[in-house]
Amino acid sequence: MTDQTSIAPQTVNAGDIKTAIEALKQQFPDWVQDDTRQGYSGVLVDRNHLVEVARTMRDQYGFDYLSSATAVDYLGVEDSMEMVYHAYRTSGGPALVFKAQTPREGAEIPSLIDVWPGADFQEREAYDLYGITFRGHPNLKRILLWEGFDGHPMRKDWKEPYYEEEHKPFDSRWPKGYVRRAEELNAFGKNVKYPADLDLSRLNDTSEEALYSGMGLGVDVEKLTADEKLKTDRLVVNLGPHHPSTHGVFRMIVTLNGETIESLEPVMGYLHRNHEQIGERNSWLANIPYTDRLDYISSMGNNHGYVLAVEQLLAMGNRYQAPTYRAEVIRVLMVELNRLVNHYWAIGFLLNDLGAFFTPSLYAIAEREKILDFFEAVAGSRMMCNYMRFQGVYKDLPERIRGVANLVNDQVRDFNTMDYLTELINERLPRSIDELDFFLTDSEIIKARTIGVGYLPPEMAIAYSCAGPLLRASGVPYDVRRADPYSIYPELDFDVAVRYHGDIYDRYLIRLDEMRESVRILKQILPRLERTQGEDFFAGNKSIYMPRVPLGEAYGRVENPKGELGYYVVSQGDPKGPQNPWRYHVRAPSFINLTPLGQMCKGQKVADVVAILGSIDIVLGETDR
């Protein structure tokens, strides 16, 4: 075999992925090969040398940011498992996509946690849902399911207890109409009868033991006897899962030395519903309303990322028509308004976490409601908007925003839409942002509780795959809208907001900065809305929202309010078969941004933990999926 480490790497243009791939193939001719499957991109890397190749990508070719790590089961297609990685340069440019394959039986791939620590939770997720073992991972255990769960539910051969069929709509429901409950056919009736050989008295739940075992606590909290004493200056404390300040059903296992945090481990999964399994049973189109329910504060952005991914697949076919210019303008209008909605909410509840109960959040929510009024008028829903479609949007902006009186003394809305937007964008939103800034930014209490707290240095933020305000508040000016542009963002004038201290205070300030930049973008959208009035908002035949999806893979990413939201989708491209994704994976920023939480809290005080968590800005619907 060639000594593959002795060949000097070529100088690679920062934006030229093809050049990078050719250089890698030249440097590692036996380990790196093109992915020649129809509709696929990137390279296949020999799994036995994955770590060495990945380290070379990072150190010699500048791909310092691992955005996404996705597991795929190709049962019946190639009878193998695959990990798909998307690595980027924080200086900007498209992804270097590389993959490692493993047999399904005894599936094992080396861990990349030593190269990119941000692979930590993503590898645990692949282990949990697919059963892939990551050799070298220091804490490989389930992350979304409990330790006693039987099997790995994203594998193609796994069936749940009430399994009916592979794809929706099920025959028990529309359109055939033979409606029944799946439980009626279950062997155990109402699920209170157990198999004859099951002895309930001998069941042993090991989930808590597994959670504590990896923390190096120096004491077995599960088997502490009455004769043993746990020193009171070193305690293990659980914050959550049912706690009003954990932003949902979320838990943190904290080791304390007095009031100082020595270690912290996030525990999630209490809301997990196997969103991705649902997505692989739905049709491509039917997934759009499910994306609403990930980050339920940011449904417009969720829609946008998903339709961009599917449009990449559709563009491989002959009949695809790109969204019209008006559709792109409306999309940007919606997602930037949605960014404001999210940041109002994030700032308001960060102040709640700091103890300023409800007053700041109510001020923020008051302006948020004005945006939701507009969403309701356009999409028919305030939060679960289900508005975007492949090749366009569901419908155009209405001429007027109307409301009806349902109760006595109800205030009836009736506004010209463009007048309403013009006032909102030019007057109301800037004024309310300035108001938040005036009352909060120079508060002595806020400064005392946030400056220097929850520090995240820039090199750690990059290494841990952080995204969005969390990354940019640490001095890394990385924004997908600029680094890997999409839609009409290249023609819009705005700056990437960045702060440099990496603490809670800067994570608050950067959201104010981003809100002002969103208003700046929206002011450029208004004349474009006027200019394109009456033009098509959907490309092609408006009655066909779901054309056939060609064979291949795609990764659609957007700069959502909480960071990079990405969808990795695979189509089997069967023109006569069911139109469902073979693989549907969500790169959830709320999930990945929790990876450095333990490091950010180390050395801080108990009272700081809730504030640090609030400054990350998570939604558990997106974290747990």
XYZ file of C-alpha atoms in Angstrom:
625
model
C 0.000 0.000 0.000
C 1.092 3.575 -0.681
C 2.358 5.598 2.260
C -0.671 7.861 2.121
C 0.487 10.392 4.691
C 3.680 11.346 2.923
C 2.131 13.139 -0.054
C 2.088 16.874 0.549
C -1.387 18.413 0.269
C -2.149 20.877 -2.481
C -3.086 24.448 -1.779
C -6.869 24.462 -1.917
C -9.032 27.409 -2.885
C -11.340 28.249 0.016
C -14.509 27.932 -2.019
C -13.513 25.132 -4.376
C -14.798 21.811 -3.058
C -13.875 19.925 -6.221
C -10.253 20.945 -5.806
C -10.309 19.851 -2.160
C -11.759 16.462 -3.094
C -9.184 15.910 -5.829
C -6.386 16.812 -3.421
C -7.731 14.389 -0.817
C -7.977 11.605 -3.389
C -4.408 12.271 -4.457
C -3.201 12.276 -0.850
C -5.174 9.157 0.139
C -5.706 7.194 -3.107
C -6.625 3.933 -1.346
C -8.810 5.439 1.355
C -10.836 8.182 -0.400
C -13.026 7.464 -3.419
C -15.735 9.394 -5.267
C -19.324 8.561 -4.382
C -20.475 7.517 -7.856
C -24.060 6.600 -6.973
C -26.631 8.412 -9.075
C -27.718 11.659 -7.431
C -25.081 11.455 -4.692
C -22.099 13.716 -4.005
C -18.921 13.822 -1.962
C -16.530 10.982 -1.188
C -16.521 7.581 0.481
C -13.797 7.170 3.099
C -12.444 3.831 4.294
C -13.849 3.602 7.816
C -10.616 2.133 9.175
C -8.826 5.376 8.275
C -11.701 7.791 8.871
C -10.086 9.616 11.782
C -6.833 10.236 9.924
C -8.611 11.535 6.821
C -10.936 13.709 8.916
C -8.017 15.235 10.814
C -6.355 16.045 7.499
C -9.545 17.724 6.269
C -9.545 19.883 9.369
C -5.862 20.705 9.749
C -4.599 20.846 6.172
C -7.683 21.774 4.179
C -9.367 24.106 6.669
C -12.655 22.257 7.232
C -12.779 23.203 10.890
C -16.560 23.019 11.351
C -18.463 19.721 11.403
C -22.051 20.739 10.891
C -23.922 17.469 10.553
C -23.421 13.736 11.114
C -26.249 11.555 9.824
C -26.811 7.799 9.941
C -28.550 6.011 7.051
C -29.740 2.385 6.835
C -29.722 1.011 3.275
C -31.377 -2.324 4.086
C -32.497 -3.936 0.831
C -30.612 -1.410 -1.288
C -26.981 -1.950 -0.345
C -27.460 -3.874 2.920
C -25.074 -1.555 4.719
C -25.169 1.334 7.176
C -23.618 4.691 6.418
C -22.574 7.823 8.285
C -22.803 11.014 6.226
C -20.794 14.031 7.388
C -21.014 17.657 6.256
C -17.872 19.655 7.057
C -17.457 23.365 6.339
C -14.885 26.096 6.640
C -15.854 28.873 9.038
C -14.381 31.245 6.465
C -17.320 30.293 4.228
C -18.147 28.057 1.295
C -20.100 24.884 0.571
C -19.804 21.523 2.337
C -17.261 18.793 1.901
C -19.516 15.745 2.125
C -17.805 12.533 3.181
C -19.202 9.155 4.163
C -18.130 6.004 5.984
C -19.890 2.692 5.476
C -20.208 -0.336 7.741
C -21.987 -3.701 7.536
C -25.351 -3.727 9.305
C -24.369 -6.657 11.507
C -21.945 -5.492 14.155
C -22.092 -1.944 12.748
C -19.012 -0.011 13.886
C -17.357 3.228 12.796
C -14.527 5.135 14.542
C -15.627 8.147 16.563
C -14.668 11.591 15.278
C -15.039 13.216 18.683
C -11.270 13.768 18.959
C -11.295 15.654 15.653
C -14.579 17.508 16.067
C -16.024 17.350 19.623
C -19.315 18.485 18.099
C -19.775 14.898 16.905
C -20.500 13.863 20.521
C -24.316 14.069 20.685
C -24.722 13.272 16.996
C -22.811 10.003 17.330
C -24.788 9.110 20.430
C -27.973 9.759 18.461
C -26.817 7.423 15.654
C -25.903 4.785 18.248
C -29.276 5.180 19.962
C -31.508 5.106 16.880
C -29.414 2.955 14.494
C -27.224 0.824 16.730
C -23.925 1.977 15.202
C -21.058 1.663 17.688
C -18.532 4.502 17.561
C -15.178 3.118 18.592
C -13.347 5.567 20.864
C -16.394 7.576 21.967
C -15.880 8.308 25.696
C -19.553 8.286 26.716
C -21.451 6.153 24.215
C -24.944 5.598 25.591
C -28.493 6.351 24.539
C -29.431 10.000 24.334
C -33.060 10.207 23.158
C -34.379 6.868 24.438
C -34.101 5.215 27.843
C -31.460 2.547 28.398
C -34.012 -0.252 28.638
C -35.468 0.432 25.178
C -35.512 -2.667 22.996
C -33.857 -2.168 19.622
C -32.961 0.780 17.435
C -36.124 2.314 15.978
C -34.686 4.007 12.881
C -33.418 0.742 11.412
C -35.487 -0.315 8.433
C -36.313 -3.708 9.959
C -37.564 -2.372 13.305
C -41.325 -2.465 13.987
C -43.086 -0.672 16.819
C -45.711 -2.429 19.029
C -48.685 -1.023 17.114
C -47.096 -1.305 13.682
C -49.577 -1.171 10.808
C -47.848 -0.411 7.523
C -44.636 1.079 6.175
C -46.119 4.237 4.668
C -49.035 6.560 5.196
C -51.899 6.810 4.583
C -52.622 3.530 6.396
C -55.458 1.382 5.055
C -57.241 1.784 8.393
C -57.642 5.484 7.657
C -58.252 7.802 4.774
C -58.995 7.240 1.900
C -60.493 3.759 2.405
C -62.191 4.760 5.616
C -62.119 1.461 7.528
C -61.330 3.363 10.675
C -60.187 1.416 13.725
C -57.663 1.845 16.463
C -54.385 0.020 15.931
C -54.469 -1.130 19.554
C -57.483 -3.319 18.798
C -55.225 -5.707 16.889
C -52.482 -5.751 19.499
C -51.793 -9.159 21.005
C -51.920 -7.735 24.515
C -55.264 -6.009 24.147
C -55.267 -2.761 26.085
C -51.588 -3.247 26.922
C -52.221 -4.420 30.500
C -51.607 -8.106 29.817
C -47.997 -9.257 29.640
C -46.321 -12.322 28.119
C -46.502 -15.442 30.282
C -42.725 -15.648 30.661
C -42.370 -12.049 31.865
C -41.744 -11.723 35.605
C -42.480 -8.093 36.523
C -40.936 -8.552 39.979
C -37.534 -9.207 38.402
C -37.474 -6.221 36.068
C -34.455 -4.017 36.693
C -34.413 -0.473 35.332
C -30.780 0.409 34.625
C -31.372 3.774 32.977
C -30.460 5.917 35.996
C -27.378 3.832 36.731
C -26.204 4.314 33.145
C -26.715 8.078 33.357
C -24.636 8.479 36.493
C -21.950 5.964 35.584
C -20.281 8.105 32.932
C -19.845 11.180 35.106
C -16.897 10.072 37.260
C -18.640 11.086 40.464
C -16.454 9.044 42.778
C -19.518 7.524 44.494
C -22.205 5.054 43.436
C -25.373 7.078 43.923
C -27.528 4.062 43.091
C -26.120 1.791 45.796
C -25.356 4.196 48.633
C -26.230 2.328 51.863
C -27.388 3.724 55.166
C -23.920 3.210 56.655
C -22.232 5.246 53.940
C -22.240 9.000 53.965
C -22.202 11.324 51.017
C -20.200 14.421 51.931
C -22.409 17.457 51.913
C -19.789 19.658 50.257
C -19.901 17.481 47.139
C -23.383 16.684 45.909
C -25.112 15.314 42.846
C -28.161 17.447 42.062
C -30.770 16.995 39.355
C -32.192 20.148 37.784
C -35.341 19.075 35.999
C -36.799 17.413 34.063
C -39.930 19.005 35.528
C -38.605 22.437 36.347
C -40.067 25.796 35.271
C -36.697 27.125 34.094
C -35.442 24.255 31.941
C -37.326 25.508 28.856
C -39.298 22.292 28.606
C -38.913 18.750 29.875
C -35.142 18.831 30.205
C -32.769 17.606 32.899
C -29.253 18.457 33.988
C -27.237 16.172 36.284
C -24.965 18.534 38.189
C -22.038 17.655 40.438
C -21.482 20.366 43.015
C -18.606 21.229 45.289
C -20.379 23.592 47.596
C -22.085 26.019 45.217
C -19.531 25.511 42.439
C -20.300 23.253 39.486
C -17.675 20.568 38.856
C -19.500 18.765 36.059
C -22.829 18.902 34.265
C -24.443 16.478 31.842
C -27.583 17.288 29.839
C -30.239 14.563 29.795
C -32.893 14.850 27.113
C -35.356 12.694 25.239
C -38.398 13.127 27.483
C -40.322 14.563 24.493
C -38.852 12.254 21.838
C -41.521 10.987 19.400
C -39.276 9.692 16.613
C -40.014 12.651 14.363
C -37.668 11.284 11.694
C -39.402 7.898 11.574
C -42.695 9.744 11.088
C -41.018 11.769 8.333
C -40.000 8.612 6.486
C -43.570 7.312 6.566
C -45.131 10.544 5.360
C -45.089 11.683 1.790
C -42.636 14.449 0.937
C -45.414 17.038 0.989
C -47.059 15.777 4.187
C -43.860 16.435 6.138
C -44.165 20.218 5.885
C -46.657 20.621 8.779
C -44.511 18.281 10.881
C -41.541 20.614 10.485
C -43.693 23.333 12.104
C -43.597 21.361 15.322
C -39.828 21.140 15.694
C -38.919 24.634 16.876
C -42.522 25.673 17.313
C -41.454 29.317 17.706
C -39.905 29.311 14.206
C -42.183 27.342 11.913
C -41.570 29.571 8.873
C -37.820 28.916 9.038
C -38.448 25.210 9.595
C -40.577 25.086 6.438
C -37.917 26.958 4.500
C -35.044 24.600 5.284
C -37.089 21.529 4.381
C -38.425 22.821 1.069
C -34.904 23.917 0.060
C -33.644 20.362 0.656
C -36.420 18.800 -1.418
C -36.012 21.427 -4.152
C -32.357 20.366 -4.492
C -33.615 16.863 -5.292
C -36.330 18.140 -7.610
C -33.741 20.193 -9.515
C -32.131 16.913 -10.613
C -35.264 16.158 -12.666
C -36.417 17.571 -15.980
C -39.706 19.141 -14.918
C -38.508 21.236 -12.016
C -39.154 24.964 -12.069
C -37.380 27.145 -9.540
C -39.546 29.318 -7.247
C -40.580 32.628 -8.747
C -38.917 35.822 -7.604
C -42.038 36.872 -5.711
C -42.085 33.531 -3.909
C -38.464 34.066 -2.817
C -39.271 37.588 -1.626
C -42.224 36.334 0.409
C -40.137 33.516 1.878
C -37.470 35.933 3.099
C -40.165 38.251 4.467
C -41.621 35.406 6.508
C -38.374 33.977 7.862
C -36.984 37.369 8.894
C -40.224 38.231 10.684
C -39.943 34.795 12.286
C -36.388 35.617 13.414
C -37.770 38.658 15.210
C -40.497 36.535 16.815
C -37.882 34.101 18.105
C -35.502 36.740 19.450
C -38.297 38.641 21.196
C -39.208 35.388 22.893
C -35.572 34.463 23.668
C -34.782 37.820 25.270
C -38.020 37.924 27.244
C -37.515 34.507 28.754
C -33.807 34.994 29.362
C -34.901 37.823 31.636
C -37.360 35.423 33.255
C -34.455 33.070 33.910
C -32.560 35.920 35.534
C -35.490 36.599 37.870
C -37.271 39.522 36.144
C -40.475 37.564 36.115
C -42.849 38.248 33.217
C -42.620 42.027 32.749
C -39.853 42.031 30.058
C -41.280 38.944 28.382
C -44.756 40.495 28.212
C -43.339 43.620 26.563
C -41.575 41.393 24.023
C -44.636 39.229 23.447
C -46.782 42.308 22.756
C -44.754 43.080 19.615
C -44.478 39.410 18.702
C -48.278 39.293 18.567
C -48.331 41.898 15.790
C -46.186 39.623 13.633
C -48.337 36.603 14.482
C -51.432 38.567 13.421
C -49.818 38.906 10.003
C -48.886 35.191 9.886
C -52.462 34.281 10.749
C -53.854 36.468 7.991
C -51.521 34.963 5.370
C -51.093 31.319 6.402
C -54.222 30.771 8.473
C -52.272 29.933 11.610
C -50.261 31.944 14.103
C -47.576 29.410 15.051
C -47.934 26.157 13.060
C -47.962 27.969 9.748
C -47.527 25.133 7.188
C -47.005 27.885 4.632
C -44.164 27.065 2.247
C -44.386 24.626 -0.636
C -41.911 23.101 -3.049
C -41.430 25.662 -5.844
C -43.221 28.457 -4.012
C -45.563 29.286 -1.146
C -49.088 28.180 -0.267
C -50.722 31.447 -1.279
C -49.971 35.107 -1.877
C -50.304 37.883 0.668
C -53.941 38.945 1.095
C -54.976 42.435 0.102
C -56.295 43.092 3.600
C -55.729 41.684 7.078
C -59.184 41.013 8.456
C -60.609 39.711 11.694
C -64.110 39.018 12.946
C -65.805 39.655 16.274
C -66.495 36.349 18.003
C -67.343 37.820 21.400
C -68.803 41.080 22.642
C -66.205 43.879 22.688
C -63.816 41.966 20.415
C -61.480 44.275 18.544
C -61.965 43.698 14.811
C -58.891 43.889 12.592
C -59.211 45.347 9.124
C -56.000 46.744 7.630
C -54.487 47.117 4.210
C -51.721 44.511 4.249
C -48.975 46.633 2.744
C -49.842 49.566 5.016
C -49.772 47.218 8.006
C -46.358 45.813 7.018
C -44.942 49.246 6.266
C -45.877 50.596 9.685
C -44.744 47.400 11.418
C -41.320 47.320 9.749
C -40.546 51.040 9.630
C -41.988 52.151 12.964
C -43.254 49.575 15.456
C -40.435 47.028 15.330
C -37.508 49.503 15.451
C -39.193 51.367 18.298
C -39.783 48.216 20.362
C -36.196 46.983 19.825
C -34.867 50.344 20.994
C -37.182 50.131 23.985
C -35.830 46.718 25.012
C -32.311 48.020 24.550
C -33.013 51.137 26.647
C -34.528 49.313 29.613
C -32.333 46.198 29.703
C -28.858 46.696 28.294
C -27.473 49.022 30.980
C -29.258 47.370 33.892
C -26.781 46.837 36.721
C -28.503 43.589 37.720
C -28.379 42.163 34.211
C -24.726 43.078 33.810
C -23.819 41.589 37.174
C -25.561 38.310 36.374
C -24.351 37.929 32.780
C -20.965 39.521 32.095
C -18.244 36.886 32.208
C -20.747 34.106 32.973
C -21.051 30.994 30.798
C -17.916 31.770 28.805
C -17.543 29.944 25.489
C -14.252 30.678 23.678
C -14.341 30.874 19.863
C -12.184 27.798 19.246
C -14.467 25.736 21.499
C -17.604 27.111 19.843
C -16.286 25.976 16.444
C -15.028 22.605 17.701
C -18.363 21.828 19.369
C -20.329 22.627 16.175
C -22.204 25.515 17.795
C -24.365 27.617 15.511
C -26.339 30.830 15.387
C -26.139 33.500 18.099
C -24.270 31.075 20.374
C -21.434 30.835 17.822
C -21.413 34.480 16.736
C -21.429 35.796 20.317
C -18.075 34.021 20.726
C -16.486 36.096 17.974
C -17.054 33.761 14.990
C -18.859 35.699 12.203
C -20.396 32.601 10.614
C -23.907 32.977 9.213
C -25.265 30.544 6.603
C -26.989 33.420 4.803
C -23.528 34.798 3.982
C -21.247 31.755 4.260
C -23.313 29.539 1.934
C -25.994 31.862 0.506
C -29.473 30.760 -0.535
C -32.696 32.366 -1.784
C -32.254 36.104 -2.522
C -29.906 36.831 0.396
C -26.930 37.547 -1.922
C -28.677 40.654 -3.241
C -29.650 41.992 0.198
C -27.529 44.432 2.187
C -27.009 43.317 5.801
C -24.142 42.588 8.164
C -23.360 39.411 10.058
C -23.783 40.358 13.704
C -20.850 39.314 15.885
C -19.780 39.881 19.498
C -16.500 38.836 21.040
C -16.800 38.054 24.759
C -18.632 34.716 24.529
C -20.705 35.228 27.686
C -24.418 35.488 28.471
C -24.364 39.256 28.074
C -23.027 39.069 24.522
C -25.530 36.355 23.655
C -28.241 38.788 24.741
C -26.684 41.706 22.827
C -26.236 39.731 19.629
C -29.926 38.969 19.479
C -30.638 42.690 19.629
C -28.068 43.181 16.850
C -29.688 40.479 14.715
C -33.134 41.957 15.243
C -31.903 45.274 13.871
C -30.312 43.516 10.893
C -33.588 41.680 10.248
C -35.430 45.003 10.207
C -32.781 46.263 7.790
C -33.483 43.282 5.515
C -37.254 43.735 5.814
C -36.999 47.371 4.739
C -35.401 46.117 1.502
C -38.153 43.523 1.099
C -40.983 46.085 1.159
C -40.206 47.675 -2.258
C -39.683 44.211 -3.728
C -43.150 43.220 -2.527
C -44.605 46.333 -4.156
C -42.700 45.743 -7.385
C -43.745 42.083 -7.719
C -47.385 42.557 -6.722
C -49.611 40.414 -8.939
C -46.785 38.119 -10.082
C -46.875 34.364 -9.572
C -46.091 33.042 -6.110
C -45.759 29.444 -7.297
C -43.757 28.025 -10.199
C -45.661 25.793 -12.587
C -49.106 24.301 -12.064
C -50.454 25.547 -8.726
C -52.530 22.386 -8.242
C -49.436 20.137 -8.268
C -47.568 20.724 -5.036
C -45.889 17.318 -5.078
C -44.051 16.326 -8.259
C -42.052 13.102 -8.392
C -38.739 13.343 -6.537
C -35.705 12.015 -8.450
C -33.168 9.571 -7.041
C -30.430 11.089 -4.889
C -29.467 12.883 -1.681
C -29.620 16.534 -0.623
C -28.843 18.692 2.377
C -30.831 21.891 2.762
C -29.636 24.347 5.397
C -30.878 27.728 6.559
C -29.783 30.214 9.201
C -32.671 29.725 11.590
C -32.969 31.991 14.655
C -31.315 29.392 16.900
C -28.616 28.515 14.357
C -28.115 26.266 11.371
C -31.166 24.113 10.718
C -30.384 21.387 8.203
C -32.360 18.615 6.549
C -30.579 15.630 5.023
C -32.953 13.768 2.697
C -32.546 10.717 0.495
C -34.925 9.715 -2.296
C -35.086 6.278 -3.848
C -36.628 7.876 -6.930
C -39.142 5.144 -7.722
C -41.550 6.770 -10.221
C -44.239 4.184 -9.492
C -43.599 3.600 -5.823
C -44.640 5.525 -2.720
C -43.388 9.084 -2.617
C -41.724 9.007 0.782
C -38.211 9.952 1.867
C -35.901 6.963 2.300
C -34.015 9.055 4.826
C -35.212 12.215 6.548
C -32.830 13.694 9.126
C -32.973 16.988 11.008
C -29.803 18.798 12.035
C -31.439 20.509 15.021
C -29.539 23.543 16.387
C -31.209 23.266 19.810
C -29.858 19.710 20.109
C -26.286 20.342 18.943
C -25.936 23.679 20.753
C -26.327 21.803 24.039
C -23.088 19.873 23.413
C -20.821 22.444 25.163
C -23.291 23.181 27.998
C -21.282 21.155 30.518
C -18.073 22.999 29.631
C -19.810 26.383 29.796
C -21.169 25.667 33.274
C -17.997 24.213 34.792
C -16.719 26.478 37.570
C -19.919 28.551 37.629
C -22.454 28.703 40.459
C -25.773 26.885 40.746
C -27.700 30.111 40.194
C -25.920 30.606 36.859
C -26.967 27.305 35.279
C -30.504 28.338 34.349
C -29.260 31.644 32.905
C -26.575 29.896 30.819
C -29.158 27.454 29.479
C -31.518 30.332 28.684
C -28.779 32.164 26.799
C -28.389 29.183 24.440
C -32.109 29.454 23.593
C -33.388 25.930 23.083
C -36.792 24.478 22.282
C -37.278 20.898 23.423
C -39.536 19.995 20.509
C -36.494 20.499 18.286
C -33.978 19.053 20.763
C -35.822 15.768 21.274
C -37.687 15.564 17.987
